[in-house]
XYZ file of C-alpha atoms in Angstrom:
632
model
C -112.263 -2.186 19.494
C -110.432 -4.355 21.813
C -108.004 -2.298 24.113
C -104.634 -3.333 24.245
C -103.251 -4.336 27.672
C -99.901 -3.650 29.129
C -97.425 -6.767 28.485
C -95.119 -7.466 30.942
C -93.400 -10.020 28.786
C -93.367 -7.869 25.577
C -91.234 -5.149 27.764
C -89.181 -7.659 29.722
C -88.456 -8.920 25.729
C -87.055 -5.910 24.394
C -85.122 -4.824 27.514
C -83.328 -8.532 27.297
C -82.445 -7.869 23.342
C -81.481 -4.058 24.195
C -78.975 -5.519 26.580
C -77.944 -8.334 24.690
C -77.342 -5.701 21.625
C -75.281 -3.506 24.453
C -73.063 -6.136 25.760
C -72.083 -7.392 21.872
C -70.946 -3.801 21.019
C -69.065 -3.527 24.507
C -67.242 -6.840 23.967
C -66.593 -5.943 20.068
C -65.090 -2.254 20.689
C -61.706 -1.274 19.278
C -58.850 -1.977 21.367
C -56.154 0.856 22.068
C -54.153 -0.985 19.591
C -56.571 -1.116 16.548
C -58.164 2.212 17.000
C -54.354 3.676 16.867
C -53.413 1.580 13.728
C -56.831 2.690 12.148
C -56.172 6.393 13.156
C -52.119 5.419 11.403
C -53.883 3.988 8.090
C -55.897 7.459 7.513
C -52.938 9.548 8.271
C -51.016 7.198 5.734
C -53.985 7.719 3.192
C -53.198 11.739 3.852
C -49.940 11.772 3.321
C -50.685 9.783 0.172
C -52.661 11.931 -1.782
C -50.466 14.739 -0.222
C -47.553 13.113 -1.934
C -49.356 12.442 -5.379
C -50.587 16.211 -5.650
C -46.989 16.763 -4.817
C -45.771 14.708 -7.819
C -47.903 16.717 -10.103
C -46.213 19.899 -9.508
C -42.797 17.941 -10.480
C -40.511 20.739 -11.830
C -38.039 18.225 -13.896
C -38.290 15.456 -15.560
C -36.599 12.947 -15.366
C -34.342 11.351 -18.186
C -35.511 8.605 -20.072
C -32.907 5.666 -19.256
C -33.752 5.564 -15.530
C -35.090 3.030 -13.518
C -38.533 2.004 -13.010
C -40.215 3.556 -9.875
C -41.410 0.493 -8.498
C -38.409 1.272 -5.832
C -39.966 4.649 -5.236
C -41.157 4.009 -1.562
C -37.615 2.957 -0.404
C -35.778 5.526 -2.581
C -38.249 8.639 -1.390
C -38.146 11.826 -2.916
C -35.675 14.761 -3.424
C -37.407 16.946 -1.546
C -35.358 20.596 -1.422
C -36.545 23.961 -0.073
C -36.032 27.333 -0.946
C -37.508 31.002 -1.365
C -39.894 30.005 -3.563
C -41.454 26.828 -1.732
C -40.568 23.163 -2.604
C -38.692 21.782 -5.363
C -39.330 18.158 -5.858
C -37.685 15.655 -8.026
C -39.634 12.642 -8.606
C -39.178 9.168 -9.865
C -42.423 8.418 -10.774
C -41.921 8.283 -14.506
C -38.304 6.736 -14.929
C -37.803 3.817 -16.892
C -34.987 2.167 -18.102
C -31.076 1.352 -17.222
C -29.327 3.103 -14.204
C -25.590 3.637 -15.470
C -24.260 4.906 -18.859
C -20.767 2.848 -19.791
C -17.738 4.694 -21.901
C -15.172 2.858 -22.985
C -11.172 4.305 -24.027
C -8.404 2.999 -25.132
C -7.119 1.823 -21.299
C -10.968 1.334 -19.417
C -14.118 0.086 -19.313
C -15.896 2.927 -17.321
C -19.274 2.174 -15.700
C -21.539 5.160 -13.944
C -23.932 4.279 -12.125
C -26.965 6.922 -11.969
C -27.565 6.358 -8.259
C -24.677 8.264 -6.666
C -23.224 9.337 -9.961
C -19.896 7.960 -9.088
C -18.077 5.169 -10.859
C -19.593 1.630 -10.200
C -16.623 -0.318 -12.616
C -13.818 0.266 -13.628
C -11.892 -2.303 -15.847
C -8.063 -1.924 -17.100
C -8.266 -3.104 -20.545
C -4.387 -3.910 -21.022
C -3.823 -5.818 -17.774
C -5.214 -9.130 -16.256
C -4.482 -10.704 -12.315
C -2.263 -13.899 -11.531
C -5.479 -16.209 -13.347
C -6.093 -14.054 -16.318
C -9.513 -12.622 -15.138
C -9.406 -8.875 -16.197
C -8.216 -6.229 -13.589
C -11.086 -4.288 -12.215
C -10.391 -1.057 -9.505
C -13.557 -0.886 -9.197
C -16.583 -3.617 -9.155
C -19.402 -5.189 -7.148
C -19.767 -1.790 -4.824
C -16.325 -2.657 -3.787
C -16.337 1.768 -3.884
C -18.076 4.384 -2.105
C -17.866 8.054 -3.081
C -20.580 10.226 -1.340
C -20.901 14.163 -0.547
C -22.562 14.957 2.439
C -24.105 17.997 3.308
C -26.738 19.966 4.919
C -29.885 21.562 3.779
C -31.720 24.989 5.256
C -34.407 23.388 5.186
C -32.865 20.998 7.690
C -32.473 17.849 5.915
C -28.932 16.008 5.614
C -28.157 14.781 1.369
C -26.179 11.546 0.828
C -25.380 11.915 -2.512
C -24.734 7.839 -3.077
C -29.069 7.631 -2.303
C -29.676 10.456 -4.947
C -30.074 9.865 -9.170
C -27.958 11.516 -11.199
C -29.420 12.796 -14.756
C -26.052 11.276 -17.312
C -24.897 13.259 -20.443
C -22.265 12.013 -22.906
C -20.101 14.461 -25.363
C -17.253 14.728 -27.403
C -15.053 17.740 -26.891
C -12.684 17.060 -29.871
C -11.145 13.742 -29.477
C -11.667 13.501 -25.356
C -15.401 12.093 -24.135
C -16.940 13.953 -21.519
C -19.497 12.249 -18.937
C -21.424 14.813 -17.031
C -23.561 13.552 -13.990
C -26.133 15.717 -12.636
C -28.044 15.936 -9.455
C -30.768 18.422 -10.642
C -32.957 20.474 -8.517
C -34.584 22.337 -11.119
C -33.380 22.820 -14.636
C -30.514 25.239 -13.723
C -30.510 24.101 -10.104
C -27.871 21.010 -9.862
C -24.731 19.375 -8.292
C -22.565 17.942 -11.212
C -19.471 15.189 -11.488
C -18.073 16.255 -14.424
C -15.689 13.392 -16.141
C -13.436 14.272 -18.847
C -11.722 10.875 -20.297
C -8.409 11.388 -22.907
C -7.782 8.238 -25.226
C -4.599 6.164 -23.725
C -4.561 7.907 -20.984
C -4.971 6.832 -17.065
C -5.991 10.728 -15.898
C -8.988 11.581 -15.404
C -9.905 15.325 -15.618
C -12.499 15.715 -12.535
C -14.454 17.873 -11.073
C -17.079 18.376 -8.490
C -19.561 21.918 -8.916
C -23.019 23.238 -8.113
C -25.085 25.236 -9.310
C -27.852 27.798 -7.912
C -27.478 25.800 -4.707
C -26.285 28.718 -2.552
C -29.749 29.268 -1.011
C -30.369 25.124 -0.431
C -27.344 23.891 1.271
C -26.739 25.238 4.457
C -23.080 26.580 4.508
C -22.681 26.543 8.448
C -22.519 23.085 8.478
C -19.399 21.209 6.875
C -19.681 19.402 3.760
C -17.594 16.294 3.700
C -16.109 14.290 0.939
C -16.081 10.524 1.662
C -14.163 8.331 -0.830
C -14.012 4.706 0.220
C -12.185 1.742 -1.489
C -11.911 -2.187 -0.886
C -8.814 -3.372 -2.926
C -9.397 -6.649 -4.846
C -6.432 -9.497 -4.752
C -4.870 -9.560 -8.165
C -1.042 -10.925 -6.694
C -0.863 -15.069 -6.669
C 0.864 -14.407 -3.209
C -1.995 -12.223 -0.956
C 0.646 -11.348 1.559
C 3.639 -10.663 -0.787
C 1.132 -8.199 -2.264
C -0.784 -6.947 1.094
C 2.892 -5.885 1.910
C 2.853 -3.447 -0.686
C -0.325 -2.158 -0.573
C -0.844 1.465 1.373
C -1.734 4.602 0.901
C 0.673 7.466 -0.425
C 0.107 11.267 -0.215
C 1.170 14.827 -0.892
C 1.273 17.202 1.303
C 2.993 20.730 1.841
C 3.915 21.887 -1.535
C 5.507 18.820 -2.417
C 6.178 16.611 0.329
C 5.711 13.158 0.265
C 4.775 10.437 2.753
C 2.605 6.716 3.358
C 1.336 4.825 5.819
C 3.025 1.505 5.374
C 1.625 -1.934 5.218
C 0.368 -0.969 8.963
C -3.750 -0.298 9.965
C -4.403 3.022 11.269
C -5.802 6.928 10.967
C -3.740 10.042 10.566
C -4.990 13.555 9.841
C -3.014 14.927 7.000
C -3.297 19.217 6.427
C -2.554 20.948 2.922
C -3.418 17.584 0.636
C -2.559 18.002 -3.252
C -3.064 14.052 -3.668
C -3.937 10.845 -1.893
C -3.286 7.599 -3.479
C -4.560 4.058 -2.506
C -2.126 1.695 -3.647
C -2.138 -1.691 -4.521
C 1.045 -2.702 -5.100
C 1.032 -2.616 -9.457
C -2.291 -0.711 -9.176
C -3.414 2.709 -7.514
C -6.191 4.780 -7.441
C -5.184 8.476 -6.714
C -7.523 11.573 -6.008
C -5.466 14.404 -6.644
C -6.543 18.341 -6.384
C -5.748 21.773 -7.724
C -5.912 23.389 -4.774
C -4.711 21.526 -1.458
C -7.206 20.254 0.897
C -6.812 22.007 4.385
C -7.306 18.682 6.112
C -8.000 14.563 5.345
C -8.224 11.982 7.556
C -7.449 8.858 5.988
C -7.635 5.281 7.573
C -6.898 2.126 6.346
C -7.655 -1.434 7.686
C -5.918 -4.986 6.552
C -9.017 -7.481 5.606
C -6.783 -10.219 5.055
C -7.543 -12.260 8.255
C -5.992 -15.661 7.253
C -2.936 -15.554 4.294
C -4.288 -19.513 3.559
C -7.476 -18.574 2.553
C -8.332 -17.959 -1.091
C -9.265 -14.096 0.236
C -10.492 -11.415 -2.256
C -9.713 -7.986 -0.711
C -5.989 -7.157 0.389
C -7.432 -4.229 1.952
C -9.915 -1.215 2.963
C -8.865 2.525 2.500
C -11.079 5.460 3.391
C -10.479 9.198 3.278
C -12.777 12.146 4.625
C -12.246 15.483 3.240
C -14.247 18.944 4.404
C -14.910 20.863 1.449
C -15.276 24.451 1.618
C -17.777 26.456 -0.298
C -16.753 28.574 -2.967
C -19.428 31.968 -2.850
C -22.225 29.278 -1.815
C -21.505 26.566 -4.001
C -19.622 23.650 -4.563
C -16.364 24.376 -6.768
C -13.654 21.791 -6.539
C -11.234 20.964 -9.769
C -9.715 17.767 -9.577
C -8.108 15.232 -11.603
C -8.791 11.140 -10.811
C -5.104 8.511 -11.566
C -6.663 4.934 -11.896
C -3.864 2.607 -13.515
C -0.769 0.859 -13.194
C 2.324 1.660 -10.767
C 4.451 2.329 -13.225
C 7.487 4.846 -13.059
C 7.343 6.075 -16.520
C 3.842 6.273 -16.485
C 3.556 8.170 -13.455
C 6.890 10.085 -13.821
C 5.435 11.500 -16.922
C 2.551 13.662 -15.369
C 5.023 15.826 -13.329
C 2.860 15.633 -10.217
C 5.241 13.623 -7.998
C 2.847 10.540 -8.738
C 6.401 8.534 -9.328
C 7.026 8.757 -5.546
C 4.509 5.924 -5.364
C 6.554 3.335 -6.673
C 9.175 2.604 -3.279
C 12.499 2.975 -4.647
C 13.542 3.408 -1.106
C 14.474 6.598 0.543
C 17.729 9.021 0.425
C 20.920 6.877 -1.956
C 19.032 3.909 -2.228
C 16.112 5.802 -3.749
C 18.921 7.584 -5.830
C 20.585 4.838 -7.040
C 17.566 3.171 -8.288
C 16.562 5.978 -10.205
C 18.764 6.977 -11.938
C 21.248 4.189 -11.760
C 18.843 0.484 -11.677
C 15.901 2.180 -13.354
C 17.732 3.582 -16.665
C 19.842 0.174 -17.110
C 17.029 -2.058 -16.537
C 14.803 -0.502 -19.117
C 17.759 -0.570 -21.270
C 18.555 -4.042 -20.699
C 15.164 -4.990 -21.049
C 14.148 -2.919 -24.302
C 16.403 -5.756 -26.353
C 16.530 -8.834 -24.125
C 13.665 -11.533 -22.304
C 13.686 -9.498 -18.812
C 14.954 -12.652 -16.979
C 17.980 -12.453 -19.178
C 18.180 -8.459 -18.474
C 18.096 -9.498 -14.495
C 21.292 -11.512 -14.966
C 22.872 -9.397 -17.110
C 22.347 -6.176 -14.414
C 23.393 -8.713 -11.676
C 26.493 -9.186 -13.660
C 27.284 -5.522 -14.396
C 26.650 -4.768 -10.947
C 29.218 -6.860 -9.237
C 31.930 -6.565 -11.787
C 31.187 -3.245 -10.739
C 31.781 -3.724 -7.369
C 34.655 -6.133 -7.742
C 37.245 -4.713 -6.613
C 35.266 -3.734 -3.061
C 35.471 -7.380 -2.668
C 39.135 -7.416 -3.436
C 40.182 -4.917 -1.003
C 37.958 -6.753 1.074
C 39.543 -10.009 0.604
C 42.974 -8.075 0.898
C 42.207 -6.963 4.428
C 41.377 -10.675 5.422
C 44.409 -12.314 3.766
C 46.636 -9.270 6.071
C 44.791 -10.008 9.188
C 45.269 -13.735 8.219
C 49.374 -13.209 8.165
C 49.292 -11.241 11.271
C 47.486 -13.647 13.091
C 50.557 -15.593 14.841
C 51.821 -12.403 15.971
C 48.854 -10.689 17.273
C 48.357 -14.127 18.902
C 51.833 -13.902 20.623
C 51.095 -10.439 21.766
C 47.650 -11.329 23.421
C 49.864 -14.481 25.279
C 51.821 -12.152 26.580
C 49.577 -9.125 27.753
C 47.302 -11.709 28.534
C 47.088 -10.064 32.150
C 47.240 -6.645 31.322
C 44.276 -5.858 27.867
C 45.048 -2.607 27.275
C 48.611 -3.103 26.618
C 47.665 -5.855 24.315
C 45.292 -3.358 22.671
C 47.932 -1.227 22.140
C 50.778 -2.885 20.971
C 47.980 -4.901 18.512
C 46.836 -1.217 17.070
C 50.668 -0.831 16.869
C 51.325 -3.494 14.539
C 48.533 -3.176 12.633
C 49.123 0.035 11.722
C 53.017 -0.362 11.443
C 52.015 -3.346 8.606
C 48.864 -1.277 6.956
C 46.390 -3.616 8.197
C 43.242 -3.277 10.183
C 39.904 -5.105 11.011
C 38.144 -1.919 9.606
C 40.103 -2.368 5.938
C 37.321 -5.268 5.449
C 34.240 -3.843 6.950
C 34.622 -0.410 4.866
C 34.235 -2.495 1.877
C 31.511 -4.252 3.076
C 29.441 -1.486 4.142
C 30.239 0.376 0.886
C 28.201 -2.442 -0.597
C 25.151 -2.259 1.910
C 23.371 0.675 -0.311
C 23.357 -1.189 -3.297
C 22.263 -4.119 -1.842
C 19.559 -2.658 -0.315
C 18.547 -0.596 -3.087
C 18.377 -3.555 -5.444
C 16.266 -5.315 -2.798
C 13.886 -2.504 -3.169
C 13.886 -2.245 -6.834
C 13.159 -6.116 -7.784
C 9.397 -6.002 -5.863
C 8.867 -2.704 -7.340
C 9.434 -3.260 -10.966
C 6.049 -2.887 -12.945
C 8.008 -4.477 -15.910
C 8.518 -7.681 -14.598
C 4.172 -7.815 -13.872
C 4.133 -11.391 -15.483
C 7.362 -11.453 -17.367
C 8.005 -15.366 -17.706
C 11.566 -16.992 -17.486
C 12.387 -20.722 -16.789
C 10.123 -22.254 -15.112
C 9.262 -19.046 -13.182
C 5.602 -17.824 -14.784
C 5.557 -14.451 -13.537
C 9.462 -12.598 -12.353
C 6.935 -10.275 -10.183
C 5.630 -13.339 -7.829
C 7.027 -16.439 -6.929
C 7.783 -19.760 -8.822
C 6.382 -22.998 -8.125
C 7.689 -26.203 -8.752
C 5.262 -27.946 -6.689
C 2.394 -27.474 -4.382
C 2.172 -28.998 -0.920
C -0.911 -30.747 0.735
C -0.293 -28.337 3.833
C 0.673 -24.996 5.008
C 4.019 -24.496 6.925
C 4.183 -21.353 8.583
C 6.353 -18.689 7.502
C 6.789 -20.732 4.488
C 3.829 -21.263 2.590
C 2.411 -24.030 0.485
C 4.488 -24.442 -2.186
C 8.175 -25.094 -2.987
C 9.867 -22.295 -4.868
C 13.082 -23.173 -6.497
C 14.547 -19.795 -6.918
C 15.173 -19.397 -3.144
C 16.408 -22.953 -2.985
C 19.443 -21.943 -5.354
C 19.906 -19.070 -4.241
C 20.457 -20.323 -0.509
C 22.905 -22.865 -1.589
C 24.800 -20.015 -3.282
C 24.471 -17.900 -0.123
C 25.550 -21.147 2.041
C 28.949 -21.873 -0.174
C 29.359 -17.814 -0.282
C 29.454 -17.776 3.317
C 32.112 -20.892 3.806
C 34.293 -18.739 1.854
C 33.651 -15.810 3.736
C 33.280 -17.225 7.035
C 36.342 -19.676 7.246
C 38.413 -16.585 5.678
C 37.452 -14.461 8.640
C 37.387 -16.739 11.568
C 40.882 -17.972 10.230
C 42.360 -13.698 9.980
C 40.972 -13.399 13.667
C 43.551 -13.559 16.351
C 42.910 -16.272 19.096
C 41.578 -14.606 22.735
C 39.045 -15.474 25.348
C 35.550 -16.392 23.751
C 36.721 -16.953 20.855
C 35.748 -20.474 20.607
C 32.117 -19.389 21.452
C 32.565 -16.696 18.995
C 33.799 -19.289 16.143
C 30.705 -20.849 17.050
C 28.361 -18.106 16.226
C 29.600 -17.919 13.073
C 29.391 -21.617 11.902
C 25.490 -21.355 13.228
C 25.058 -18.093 11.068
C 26.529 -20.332 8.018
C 23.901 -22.531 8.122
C 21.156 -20.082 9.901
C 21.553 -17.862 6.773
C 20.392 -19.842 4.248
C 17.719 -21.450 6.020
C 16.121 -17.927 6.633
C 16.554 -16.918 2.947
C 15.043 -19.801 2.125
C 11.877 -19.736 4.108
C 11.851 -15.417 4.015
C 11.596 -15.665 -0.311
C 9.572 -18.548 -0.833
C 6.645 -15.379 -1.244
C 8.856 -13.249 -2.163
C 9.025 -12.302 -6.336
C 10.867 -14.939 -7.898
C 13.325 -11.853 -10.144
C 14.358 -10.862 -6.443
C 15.321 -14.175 -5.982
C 16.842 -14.628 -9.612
C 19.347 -11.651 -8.481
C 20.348 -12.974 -5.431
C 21.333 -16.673 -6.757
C 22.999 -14.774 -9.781
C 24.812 -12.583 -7.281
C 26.254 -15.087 -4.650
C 27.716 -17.481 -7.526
C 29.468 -14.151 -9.326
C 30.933 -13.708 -5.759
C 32.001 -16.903 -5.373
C 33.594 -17.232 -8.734
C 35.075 -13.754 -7.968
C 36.766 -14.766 -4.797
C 38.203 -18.144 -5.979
C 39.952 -15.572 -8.671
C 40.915 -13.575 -5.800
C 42.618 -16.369 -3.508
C 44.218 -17.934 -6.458
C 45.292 -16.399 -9.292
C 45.643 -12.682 -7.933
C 46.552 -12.538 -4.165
C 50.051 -14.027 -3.159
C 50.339 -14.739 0.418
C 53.994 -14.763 0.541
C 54.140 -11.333 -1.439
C 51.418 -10.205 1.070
C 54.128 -11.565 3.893
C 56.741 -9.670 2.923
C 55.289 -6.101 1.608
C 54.022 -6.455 5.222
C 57.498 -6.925 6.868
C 58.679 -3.579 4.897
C 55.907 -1.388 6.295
C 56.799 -2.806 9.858
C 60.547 -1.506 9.279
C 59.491 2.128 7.540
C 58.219 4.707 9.994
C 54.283 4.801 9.940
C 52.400 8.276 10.453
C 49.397 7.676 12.477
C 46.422 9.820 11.056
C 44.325 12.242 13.723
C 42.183 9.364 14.658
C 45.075 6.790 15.477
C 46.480 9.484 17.452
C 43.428 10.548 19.137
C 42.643 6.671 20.168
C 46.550 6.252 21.395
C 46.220 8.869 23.668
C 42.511 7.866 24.591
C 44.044 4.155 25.741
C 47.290 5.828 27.074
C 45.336 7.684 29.841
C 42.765 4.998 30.430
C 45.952 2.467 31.230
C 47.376 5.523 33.970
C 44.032 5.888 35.426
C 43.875 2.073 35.679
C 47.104 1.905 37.461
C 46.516 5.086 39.484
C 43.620 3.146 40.538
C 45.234 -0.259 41.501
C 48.056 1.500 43.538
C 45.045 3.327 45.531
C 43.753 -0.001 46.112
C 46.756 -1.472 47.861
């Protein structure tokens, strides 16, 4: 047998493959990177099978209308804990829609399953400026969440969660009850209870065998959001109306004006976003200790076709009730009108801006009354004229006594004139003797102002009562489409600021009224004033607020609702027609000229004040010479 012989090369063979075999698994190891994405992969593959044991032990199932789980990774799992270990609600085996629609007799109600809060809401009776269908609620324009604290440490958003929907009748009302279940008697429920032709909602928001899961030393919070859609043809005309209204303080009743801000409100019965013909209001049985509420205007640019006016958002701690969630509510989504709203005894009317103190008043029970009146017989563009007509006939003979006052001042004027020349050095002895003869011939500048200012509250209250007016929501007269917005008679190629683009004729004709109302006016008073230094500066003035006026209400109403604008051009031609009657047929200068002359010759009492302002200038005139003789 041959003997086998050490081999050098054999060895020196198999060291050179050992190495090469060494170095390739040295330059093929794992970097950092990929051994900690490997070591990430089998945790994943735990948690996995974890999670599908978990699914197994699912206490509820879920109702058959849901949606698929193919979402199920980003959606997660209710995961609760309590004496007894987890409770796990699972979407594993939903299929199927995720909201439930009811309709009534005024909505279209859409719930959405995810969140359980309303995801539509469409008033059946009412459409916008372009006859699409007014919707509150629509395209997650809405957010209404409850957030609160777990003791197992966790923090539920009730908008992420699924909500389990049952329908019912309960005689002739439909109830919708939305549940957030934990276990079978485990839940959080919205409970909706819908009346036929009727705007309230019955609401409430409960739980149930939750008094061991949420953690009561945390707060739970109430967040109710809202973007208001554009359903005005004029976005700022209607952005000026739009706010939010509240209750608070058994009774009291406030807003926060067209303005953005945040205010914290204590002992809430109600909160109301409002826009304009439309609100949405959240009211409670029992008064909220404290809300903040913030709104913020989205309209950036009034030329732009824009789709929210805008953005309201309330936050309200809720207290628990022995553990649980116990809050009875009631939910207003419909139109701003008085009747309506009046009718539920809950101060809801206050949200319609009648104005505050007499001019709220009058239009309540003065405008409010005769308007309906007018209008339950008569096209509500005729009712507008006849009001307009009642109303100054009304105030008629304000304007007489008025006029009356000017035509006096106008007779006196030589005199006063003559007594100004000759005091011209010494003022307050013109004063004087000038309060002297006015008073000895029963005139006085303050005869005409009175008059006027007696007419200020129903001006103003009629200015707040026109923009207000649910019944005139698309109410057609003329050529005006809608009394509530403006009219158009054409459309310009361009925007003018503070105007707009479009021409409204309304506010034309009723400028020219206002323009010819105020030559009357104007040339009646400037020619009653006595002559003195400035006056020619001061007859100025007026002749630039003659033509300044109409300009202003020409440009200011071009948005403005075309009724408002109706009343006013209705208004200024009755008062024109009504002082043309005066100067003519009814005043008589002469007879004017001489009553005057016998009250200068009859002694004249002077009242308190007339004495009190004699003696006022009587020792301002000694002090004056006191201190002239001191001087020399």
């Amino acid at each position: 047998m041959e003997e086998k012989k050490f081999d050098i090369k054999t060895v020196i063979g198999y060291a050179l493959i050992f190495g090469l075999i060494i170095f390739w698994f040295y330059k093929n190891q794992p970097t950092p990177e990929e051994l900690e994405a490997q070591e990430k992969a089998k945790q994943e593959q735990v948690e996995a099978e974890k999670k599908a044991k978990e699914d197994k032990q699912t206490l509820v199932t879920p109702p058959e209308d849901y949606a698929p789980a193919a979402n199920l990774d980003s959606l997660g799992l209710i995961q609760l804990k309590n004496k007894l270990g987890i409770l796990a609600y699972s979407e594993t085996l939903a299929t199927g829609k995720n909201e439930t629609v009811v309709e009534t007799d005024v909505f279209k109600l859409t719930f959405n399953h995810r969140g359980g809060y309303l995801s539509e809401v469409k008033l059946k009776q009412f459409v916008d400026y372009d006859s699409v269908p007014i919707y509150i609620i629509k395209d997650n324009n809405a957010v209404f969440n409850l957030d609160f604290g777990t003791t197992d440490s966790r923090i539920i958003n009730t908008k992420e969660r699924y909500f389990q929907p049952t329908v019912s009748k309960n005689g002739e009302n439909t109830i919708v009850s939305m549940k957030f279940k934990v276990t079978e008697n485990k839940f959080l429920e919205y409970r909706y209870e819908l009346k036929p032709d009727d705007y309230m909602i019955d609401f409430s928001v409960k739980s149930q065998g939750l008094n061991d899961v949420i953690n009561s030393s945390q707060t739970i919070n109430l967040d109710w959001k809202l973007k208001g859609y554009r359903h005005a043809k004029s976005i700022s005309y209607e952005n000026r109306y739009t706010d939010v209204h509240y209750e608070y303080e058994g009774g009291k009743t406030d807003y926060t004006g067209a303005r953005d801000g945040e205010e914290v409100l204590e002992d809430v019965t109600w909160i109301g976003y409002k826009q304009h013909f439309f609100s949405s209001v959240l009211l409670t049985d029992n008064a909220f200790k404290t809300a903040t509420i913030t709104t913020e205007n989205l309209v950036e640019d009034e030329e732009i076709d824009t789709v929210y006016t805008k953005m309201f958002a309330s936050k309200i701690p809720l207290e628990l009730k022995g553990g649980e969630i116990n809050e009875s509510m009631d939910w207003y989504i419909g139109p701003n009108d008085f009747n309506i709203l009046n009718a539920y005894d809950r101060n809801l009317d206050e949200i319609v801006p009648f104005g505050w103190g007499i001019f709220g008043w009058i239009n309540r029970y003065v405008f409010m009354p005769l308007f309906g009146f007018l209008g339950g017989f008569m096209p509500y563009g005729i009712a507008i004229v006849v009001m307009t007509i009642l109303v100054k006939i009304l105030l008629s003979f304000v304007q007489y006594k008025q006029f009356l006052s000017q035509a006096k001042m106008k007779i006196l004027k030589p005199e006063l004139d003559a007594i100004r020349e000759k005091h011209k050095d010494n003022k307050m002895k013109a004063q004087q003797e000038t309060m002297a003869l006015q008073t000895k011939a029963g005139a006085s500048p303050l005869a005409g102002c009175l008059p006027a200012l007696i007419q200020l509250p129903v001006f103003y209250a009629l200015f707040q009562f026109f923009p207000s007016a649910f019944d005139l929501r698309q109410k057609s007269f003329l050529w005006a489409e809608d009394l509530s917005s403006y009219d158009t008679i054409a459309e310009l190629p361009f925007h003018i600021p503070f105007y707009g683009s479009h021409v409204s004729l309304f506010p034309i004709l009723a400028s020219i009224a206002i323009f010819f109302y105020m030559r009357l006016t104007t040339g009646q008073n400037m020619q009653s004033q006595p002559q003195q230094e400035g006056m020619p500066d001061m007859a100025k003035m007026m002749k630039y607020m003659m033509y300044f006026s109409p300009i202003m209400m020409l440009f200011f109403f071009n948005n403005y609702a075309s009724g408002l604008s109706l009343y006013y051009f209705i208004s200024n031609l009755i008062s024109i027609g009504i002082i043309l009657v005066i100067k003519n047929y009814i005043l008589d200068e002469d007879k004017i000229h001489a009553q005057i002359q016998e009250n200068k010759k009859k002694p004249k009492k002077q009242n308190k004040f007339q004495t009190k302002m004699k003696q006022m200038m009587e020792q301002a005139e000694q002090q004056k010479q006191l201190q002239q003789k001191k001087k020399k």
